[in-house]
Amino acid sequence: MSPSPKNNPEHTMEILKTIHKIMQDKKCEEIAILNLESVHSYLSFFLICTVNSAVQANAVAREIKKALKSFKLPHKETDKTGTSASSGWTLLDYGEFIVHIMTPEKREYYNLDRLWRDAERIELS
């Protein structure tokens, strides 16, 4: 099993960079990485991006799932709860890393960036 991100900052940064690169490569917009460790006791990171279609959302989710297999992170299947590309919000739950892939409408409506505005924003190039 891989080390916990809280115990290994280099491992954490590698995971964040991997997800961020996939989002960039798949032409996601408004990519945000929020460090929730100082705001919430059991959440570590939200990675949020905007997509323009269900097809794009599925492609992003598929690539992230494929890339994160090598990190051996715990993954909770969320499709059973109704969070899918067709709803406008795809959620990938990897324990300490939660990935939100949203359409512009869902992103504006739920406004996670504002809800978690106290969280530290991480900028990756």
mmCIF file with all atom_site columns, N, CA and C in Angstrom, residues 13 16 20 29-39 44-50 107 111-124:
data_model
loop_
_atom_site.group_PDB
_atom_site.id
_atom_site.type_symbol
_atom_site.label_atom_id
_atom_site.label_alt_id
_atom_site.label_comp_id
_atom_site.label_asym_id
_atom_site.label_entity_id
_atom_site.label_seq_id
_atom_site.pdbx_PDB_ins_code
_atom_site.Cartn_x
_atom_site.Cartn_y
_atom_site.Cartn_z
_atom_site.occupancy
_atom_site.B_iso_or_equiv
_atom_site.pdbx_formal_charge
_atom_site.auth_seq_id
_atom_site.auth_comp_id
_atom_site.auth_asym_id
_atom_site.auth_atom_id
_atom_site.pdbx_PDB_model_num
ATOM 1   N N  . MET A 1 13  ? 2.399   15.630 -3.820  1.00 0.00 ? 13  MET A N  1
ATOM 2   C CA . MET A 1 13  ? 2.630   16.554 -4.928  1.00 0.00 ? 13  MET A CA 1
ATOM 3   C C  . MET A 1 13  ? 2.638   15.818 -6.260  1.00 0.00 ? 13  MET A C  1
ATOM 4   N N  . LEU A 1 16  ? -1.022  15.194 -7.146  1.00 0.00 ? 16  LEU A N  1
ATOM 5   C CA . LEU A 1 16  ? -1.661  16.445 -7.563  1.00 0.00 ? 16  LEU A CA 1
ATOM 6   C C  . LEU A 1 16  ? -1.211  16.852 -8.971  1.00 0.00 ? 16  LEU A C  1
ATOM 7   N N  . HIS A 1 20  ? -3.566  17.192 -12.260 1.00 0.00 ? 20  HIS A N  1
ATOM 8   C CA . HIS A 1 20  ? -3.564  18.508 -12.892 1.00 0.00 ? 20  HIS A CA 1
ATOM 9   C C  . HIS A 1 20  ? -3.162  18.417 -14.365 1.00 0.00 ? 20  HIS A C  1
ATOM 10  N N  . GLU A 1 29  ? -11.198 23.498 -18.027 1.00 0.00 ? 29  GLU A N  1
ATOM 11  C CA . GLU A 1 29  ? -11.092 24.924 -17.730 1.00 0.00 ? 29  GLU A CA 1
ATOM 12  C C  . GLU A 1 29  ? -11.224 25.133 -16.227 1.00 0.00 ? 29  GLU A C  1
ATOM 13  N N  . GLU A 1 30  ? -10.798 26.301 -15.777 1.00 0.00 ? 30  GLU A N  1
ATOM 14  C CA . GLU A 1 30  ? -10.947 26.707 -14.374 1.00 0.00 ? 30  GLU A CA 1
ATOM 15  C C  . GLU A 1 30  ? -10.487 25.624 -13.396 1.00 0.00 ? 30  GLU A C  1
ATOM 16  N N  . ILE A 1 31  ? -9.286  25.112 -13.602 1.00 0.00 ? 31  ILE A N  1
ATOM 17  C CA . ILE A 1 31  ? -8.747  24.075 -12.731 1.00 0.00 ? 31  ILE A CA 1
ATOM 18  C C  . ILE A 1 31  ? -8.370  24.695 -11.391 1.00 0.00 ? 31  ILE A C  1
ATOM 19  N N  . ALA A 1 32  ? -8.877  24.093 -10.320 1.00 0.00 ? 32  ALA A N  1
ATOM 20  C CA . ALA A 1 32  ? -8.575  24.579 -8.972  1.00 0.00 ? 32  ALA A CA 1
ATOM 21  C C  . ALA A 1 32  ? -8.155  23.408 -8.100  1.00 0.00 ? 32  ALA A C  1
ATOM 22  N N  . ILE A 1 33  ? -7.108  23.627 -7.313  1.00 0.00 ? 33  ILE A N  1
ATOM 23  C CA . ILE A 1 33  ? -6.668  22.630 -6.336  1.00 0.00 ? 33  ILE A CA 1
ATOM 24  C C  . ILE A 1 33  ? -6.752  23.298 -4.976  1.00 0.00 ? 33  ILE A C  1
ATOM 25  N N  . LEU A 1 34  ? -7.564  22.723 -4.100  1.00 0.00 ? 34  LEU A N  1
ATOM 26  C CA . LEU A 1 34  ? -7.779  23.282 -2.776  1.00 0.00 ? 34  LEU A CA 1
ATOM 27  C C  . LEU A 1 34  ? -7.218  22.344 -1.720  1.00 0.00 ? 34  LEU A C  1
ATOM 28  N N  . ASN A 1 35  ? -6.389  22.881 -0.847  1.00 0.00 ? 35  ASN A N  1
ATOM 29  C CA . ASN A 1 35  ? -5.850  22.122 0.279   1.00 0.00 ? 35  ASN A CA 1
ATOM 30  C C  . ASN A 1 35  ? -6.783  22.362 1.462   1.00 0.00 ? 35  ASN A C  1
ATOM 31  N N  . LEU A 1 36  ? -7.535  21.344 1.843   1.00 0.00 ? 36  LEU A N  1
ATOM 32  C CA . LEU A 1 36  ? -8.542  21.475 2.896   1.00 0.00 ? 36  LEU A CA 1
ATOM 33  C C  . LEU A 1 36  ? -8.049  21.039 4.266   1.00 0.00 ? 36  LEU A C  1
ATOM 34  N N  . GLU A 1 37  ? -6.793  20.661 4.371   1.00 0.00 ? 37  GLU A N  1
ATOM 35  C CA . GLU A 1 37  ? -6.274  20.103 5.630   1.00 0.00 ? 37  GLU A CA 1
ATOM 36  C C  . GLU A 1 37  ? -6.452  21.045 6.816   1.00 0.00 ? 37  GLU A C  1
ATOM 37  N N  . SER A 1 38  ? -6.290  22.337 6.603   1.00 0.00 ? 38  SER A N  1
ATOM 38  C CA . SER A 1 38  ? -6.415  23.275 7.729   1.00 0.00 ? 38  SER A CA 1
ATOM 39  C C  . SER A 1 38  ? -7.863  23.698 7.976   1.00 0.00 ? 38  SER A C  1
ATOM 40  N N  . VAL A 1 39  ? -8.764  23.330 7.072   1.00 0.00 ? 39  VAL A N  1
ATOM 41  C CA . VAL A 1 39  ? -10.162 23.748 7.158   1.00 0.00 ? 39  VAL A CA 1
ATOM 42  C C  . VAL A 1 39  ? -11.066 22.621 7.640   1.00 0.00 ? 39  VAL A C  1
ATOM 43  N N  . SER A 1 44  ? -8.500  16.238 2.614   1.00 0.00 ? 44  SER A N  1
ATOM 44  C CA . SER A 1 44  ? -7.192  16.810 2.330   1.00 0.00 ? 44  SER A CA 1
ATOM 45  C C  . SER A 1 44  ? -7.211  17.704 1.099   1.00 0.00 ? 44  SER A C  1
ATOM 46  N N  . PHE A 1 45  ? -7.633  17.165 -0.062  1.00 0.00 ? 45  PHE A N  1
ATOM 47  C CA . PHE A 1 45  ? -7.556  17.939 -1.296  1.00 0.00 ? 45  PHE A CA 1
ATOM 48  C C  . PHE A 1 45  ? -8.807  17.787 -2.143  1.00 0.00 ? 45  PHE A C  1
ATOM 49  N N  . PHE A 1 46  ? -9.286  18.910 -2.673  1.00 0.00 ? 46  PHE A N  1
ATOM 50  C CA . PHE A 1 46  ? -10.308 18.938 -3.713  1.00 0.00 ? 46  PHE A CA 1
ATOM 51  C C  . PHE A 1 46  ? -9.607  19.388 -4.976  1.00 0.00 ? 46  PHE A C  1
ATOM 52  N N  . LEU A 1 47  ? -9.839  18.677 -6.064  1.00 0.00 ? 47  LEU A N  1
ATOM 53  C CA . LEU A 1 47  ? -9.375  19.098 -7.377  1.00 0.00 ? 47  LEU A CA 1
ATOM 54  C C  . LEU A 1 47  ? -10.627 19.305 -8.208  1.00 0.00 ? 47  LEU A C  1
ATOM 55  N N  . ILE A 1 48  ? -10.825 20.518 -8.684  1.00 0.00 ? 48  ILE A N  1
ATOM 56  C CA . ILE A 1 48  ? -12.061 20.883 -9.367  1.00 0.00 ? 48  ILE A CA 1
ATOM 57  C C  . ILE A 1 48  ? -11.720 21.389 -10.764 1.00 0.00 ? 48  ILE A C  1
ATOM 58  N N  . CYS A 1 49  ? -12.518 20.961 -11.745 1.00 0.00 ? 49  CYS A N  1
ATOM 59  C CA . CYS A 1 49  ? -12.334 21.484 -13.097 1.00 0.00 ? 49  CYS A CA 1
ATOM 60  C C  . CYS A 1 49  ? -13.680 21.588 -13.788 1.00 0.00 ? 49  CYS A C  1
ATOM 61  N N  . THR A 1 50  ? -13.709 22.390 -14.835 1.00 0.00 ? 50  THR A N  1
ATOM 62  C CA . THR A 1 50  ? -14.913 22.577 -15.630 1.00 0.00 ? 50  THR A CA 1
ATOM 63  C C  . THR A 1 50  ? -14.712 21.924 -16.991 1.00 0.00 ? 50  THR A C  1
ATOM 64  N N  . ARG A 1 107 ? -20.945 23.869 -11.790 1.00 0.00 ? 107 ARG A N  1
ATOM 65  C CA . ARG A 1 107 ? -19.871 24.561 -11.068 1.00 0.00 ? 107 ARG A CA 1
ATOM 66  C C  . ARG A 1 107 ? -20.379 25.882 -10.502 1.00 0.00 ? 107 ARG A C  1
ATOM 67  N N  . ASN A 1 111 ? -20.875 26.030 -6.595  1.00 0.00 ? 111 ASN A N  1
ATOM 68  C CA . ASN A 1 111 ? -19.850 26.989 -6.209  1.00 0.00 ? 111 ASN A CA 1
ATOM 69  C C  . ASN A 1 111 ? -18.929 26.478 -5.087  1.00 0.00 ? 111 ASN A C  1
ATOM 70  N N  . LEU A 1 112 ? -18.321 25.336 -5.329  1.00 0.00 ? 112 LEU A N  1
ATOM 71  C CA . LEU A 1 112 ? -17.420 24.739 -4.336  1.00 0.00 ? 112 LEU A CA 1
ATOM 72  C C  . LEU A 1 112 ? -16.243 25.657 -4.011  1.00 0.00 ? 112 LEU A C  1
ATOM 73  N N  . ASP A 1 113 ? -15.812 26.422 -4.996  1.00 0.00 ? 113 ASP A N  1
ATOM 74  C CA . ASP A 1 113 ? -14.701 27.351 -4.756  1.00 0.00 ? 113 ASP A CA 1
ATOM 75  C C  . ASP A 1 113 ? -15.073 28.352 -3.653  1.00 0.00 ? 113 ASP A C  1
ATOM 76  N N  . ARG A 1 114 ? -16.294 28.845 -3.694  1.00 0.00 ? 114 ARG A N  1
ATOM 77  C CA . ARG A 1 114 ? -16.748 29.801 -2.682  1.00 0.00 ? 114 ARG A CA 1
ATOM 78  C C  . ARG A 1 114 ? -17.015 29.102 -1.353  1.00 0.00 ? 114 ARG A C  1
ATOM 79  N N  . LEU A 1 115 ? -17.649 27.937 -1.424  1.00 0.00 ? 115 LEU A N  1
ATOM 80  C CA . LEU A 1 115 ? -17.971 27.176 -0.221  1.00 0.00 ? 115 LEU A CA 1
ATOM 81  C C  . LEU A 1 115 ? -16.713 26.870 0.595   1.00 0.00 ? 115 LEU A C  1
ATOM 82  N N  . TRP A 1 116 ? -15.640 26.539 -0.090  1.00 0.00 ? 116 TRP A N  1
ATOM 83  C CA . TRP A 1 116 ? -14.380 26.188 0.566   1.00 0.00 ? 116 TRP A CA 1
ATOM 84  C C  . TRP A 1 116 ? -13.353 27.311 0.410   1.00 0.00 ? 116 TRP A C  1
ATOM 85  N N  . ARG A 1 117 ? -13.795 28.553 0.392   1.00 0.00 ? 117 ARG A N  1
ATOM 86  C CA . ARG A 1 117 ? -12.912 29.702 0.149   1.00 0.00 ? 117 ARG A CA 1
ATOM 87  C C  . ARG A 1 117 ? -11.816 29.855 1.198   1.00 0.00 ? 117 ARG A C  1
ATOM 88  N N  . ASP A 1 118 ? -11.994 29.277 2.380   1.00 0.00 ? 118 ASP A N  1
ATOM 89  C CA . ASP A 1 118 ? -10.962 29.365 3.417   1.00 0.00 ? 118 ASP A CA 1
ATOM 90  C C  . ASP A 1 118 ? -9.804  28.400 3.177   1.00 0.00 ? 118 ASP A C  1
ATOM 91  N N  . ALA A 1 119 ? -9.982  27.488 2.241   1.00 0.00 ? 119 ALA A N  1
ATOM 92  C CA . ALA A 1 119 ? -8.936  26.511 1.946   1.00 0.00 ? 119 ALA A CA 1
ATOM 93  C C  . ALA A 1 119 ? -7.801  27.176 1.164   1.00 0.00 ? 119 ALA A C  1
ATOM 94  N N  . GLU A 1 120 ? -6.604  26.685 1.381   1.00 0.00 ? 120 GLU A N  1
ATOM 95  C CA . GLU A 1 120 ? -5.440  27.176 0.654   1.00 0.00 ? 120 GLU A CA 1
ATOM 96  C C  . GLU A 1 120 ? -5.525  26.697 -0.803  1.00 0.00 ? 120 GLU A C  1
ATOM 97  N N  . ARG A 1 121 ? -5.331  27.595 -1.737  1.00 0.00 ? 121 ARG A N  1
ATOM 98  C CA . ARG A 1 121 ? -5.294  27.230 -3.157  1.00 0.00 ? 121 ARG A CA 1
ATOM 99  C C  . ARG A 1 121 ? -3.861  26.884 -3.543  1.00 0.00 ? 121 ARG A C  1
ATOM 100 N N  . ILE A 1 122 ? -3.701  25.788 -4.236  1.00 0.00 ? 122 ILE A N  1
ATOM 101 C CA . ILE A 1 122 ? -2.384  25.347 -4.679  1.00 0.00 ? 122 ILE A CA 1
ATOM 102 C C  . ILE A 1 122 ? -2.285  25.655 -6.165  1.00 0.00 ? 122 ILE A C  1
ATOM 103 N N  . GLU A 1 123 ? -1.237  26.353 -6.531  1.00 0.00 ? 123 GLU A N  1
ATOM 104 C CA . GLU A 1 123 ? -1.005  26.707 -7.939  1.00 0.00 ? 123 GLU A CA 1
ATOM 105 C C  . GLU A 1 123 ? 0.082   25.801 -8.506  1.00 0.00 ? 123 GLU A C  1
ATOM 106 N N  . LEU A 1 124 ? -0.258  25.102 -9.581  1.00 0.00 ? 124 LEU A N  1
ATOM 107 C CA . LEU A 1 124 ? 0.719   24.277 -10.310 1.00 0.00 ? 124 LEU A CA 1
ATOM 108 C C  . LEU A 1 124 ? 0.822   24.827 -11.713 1.00 0.00 ? 124 LEU A C  1
#
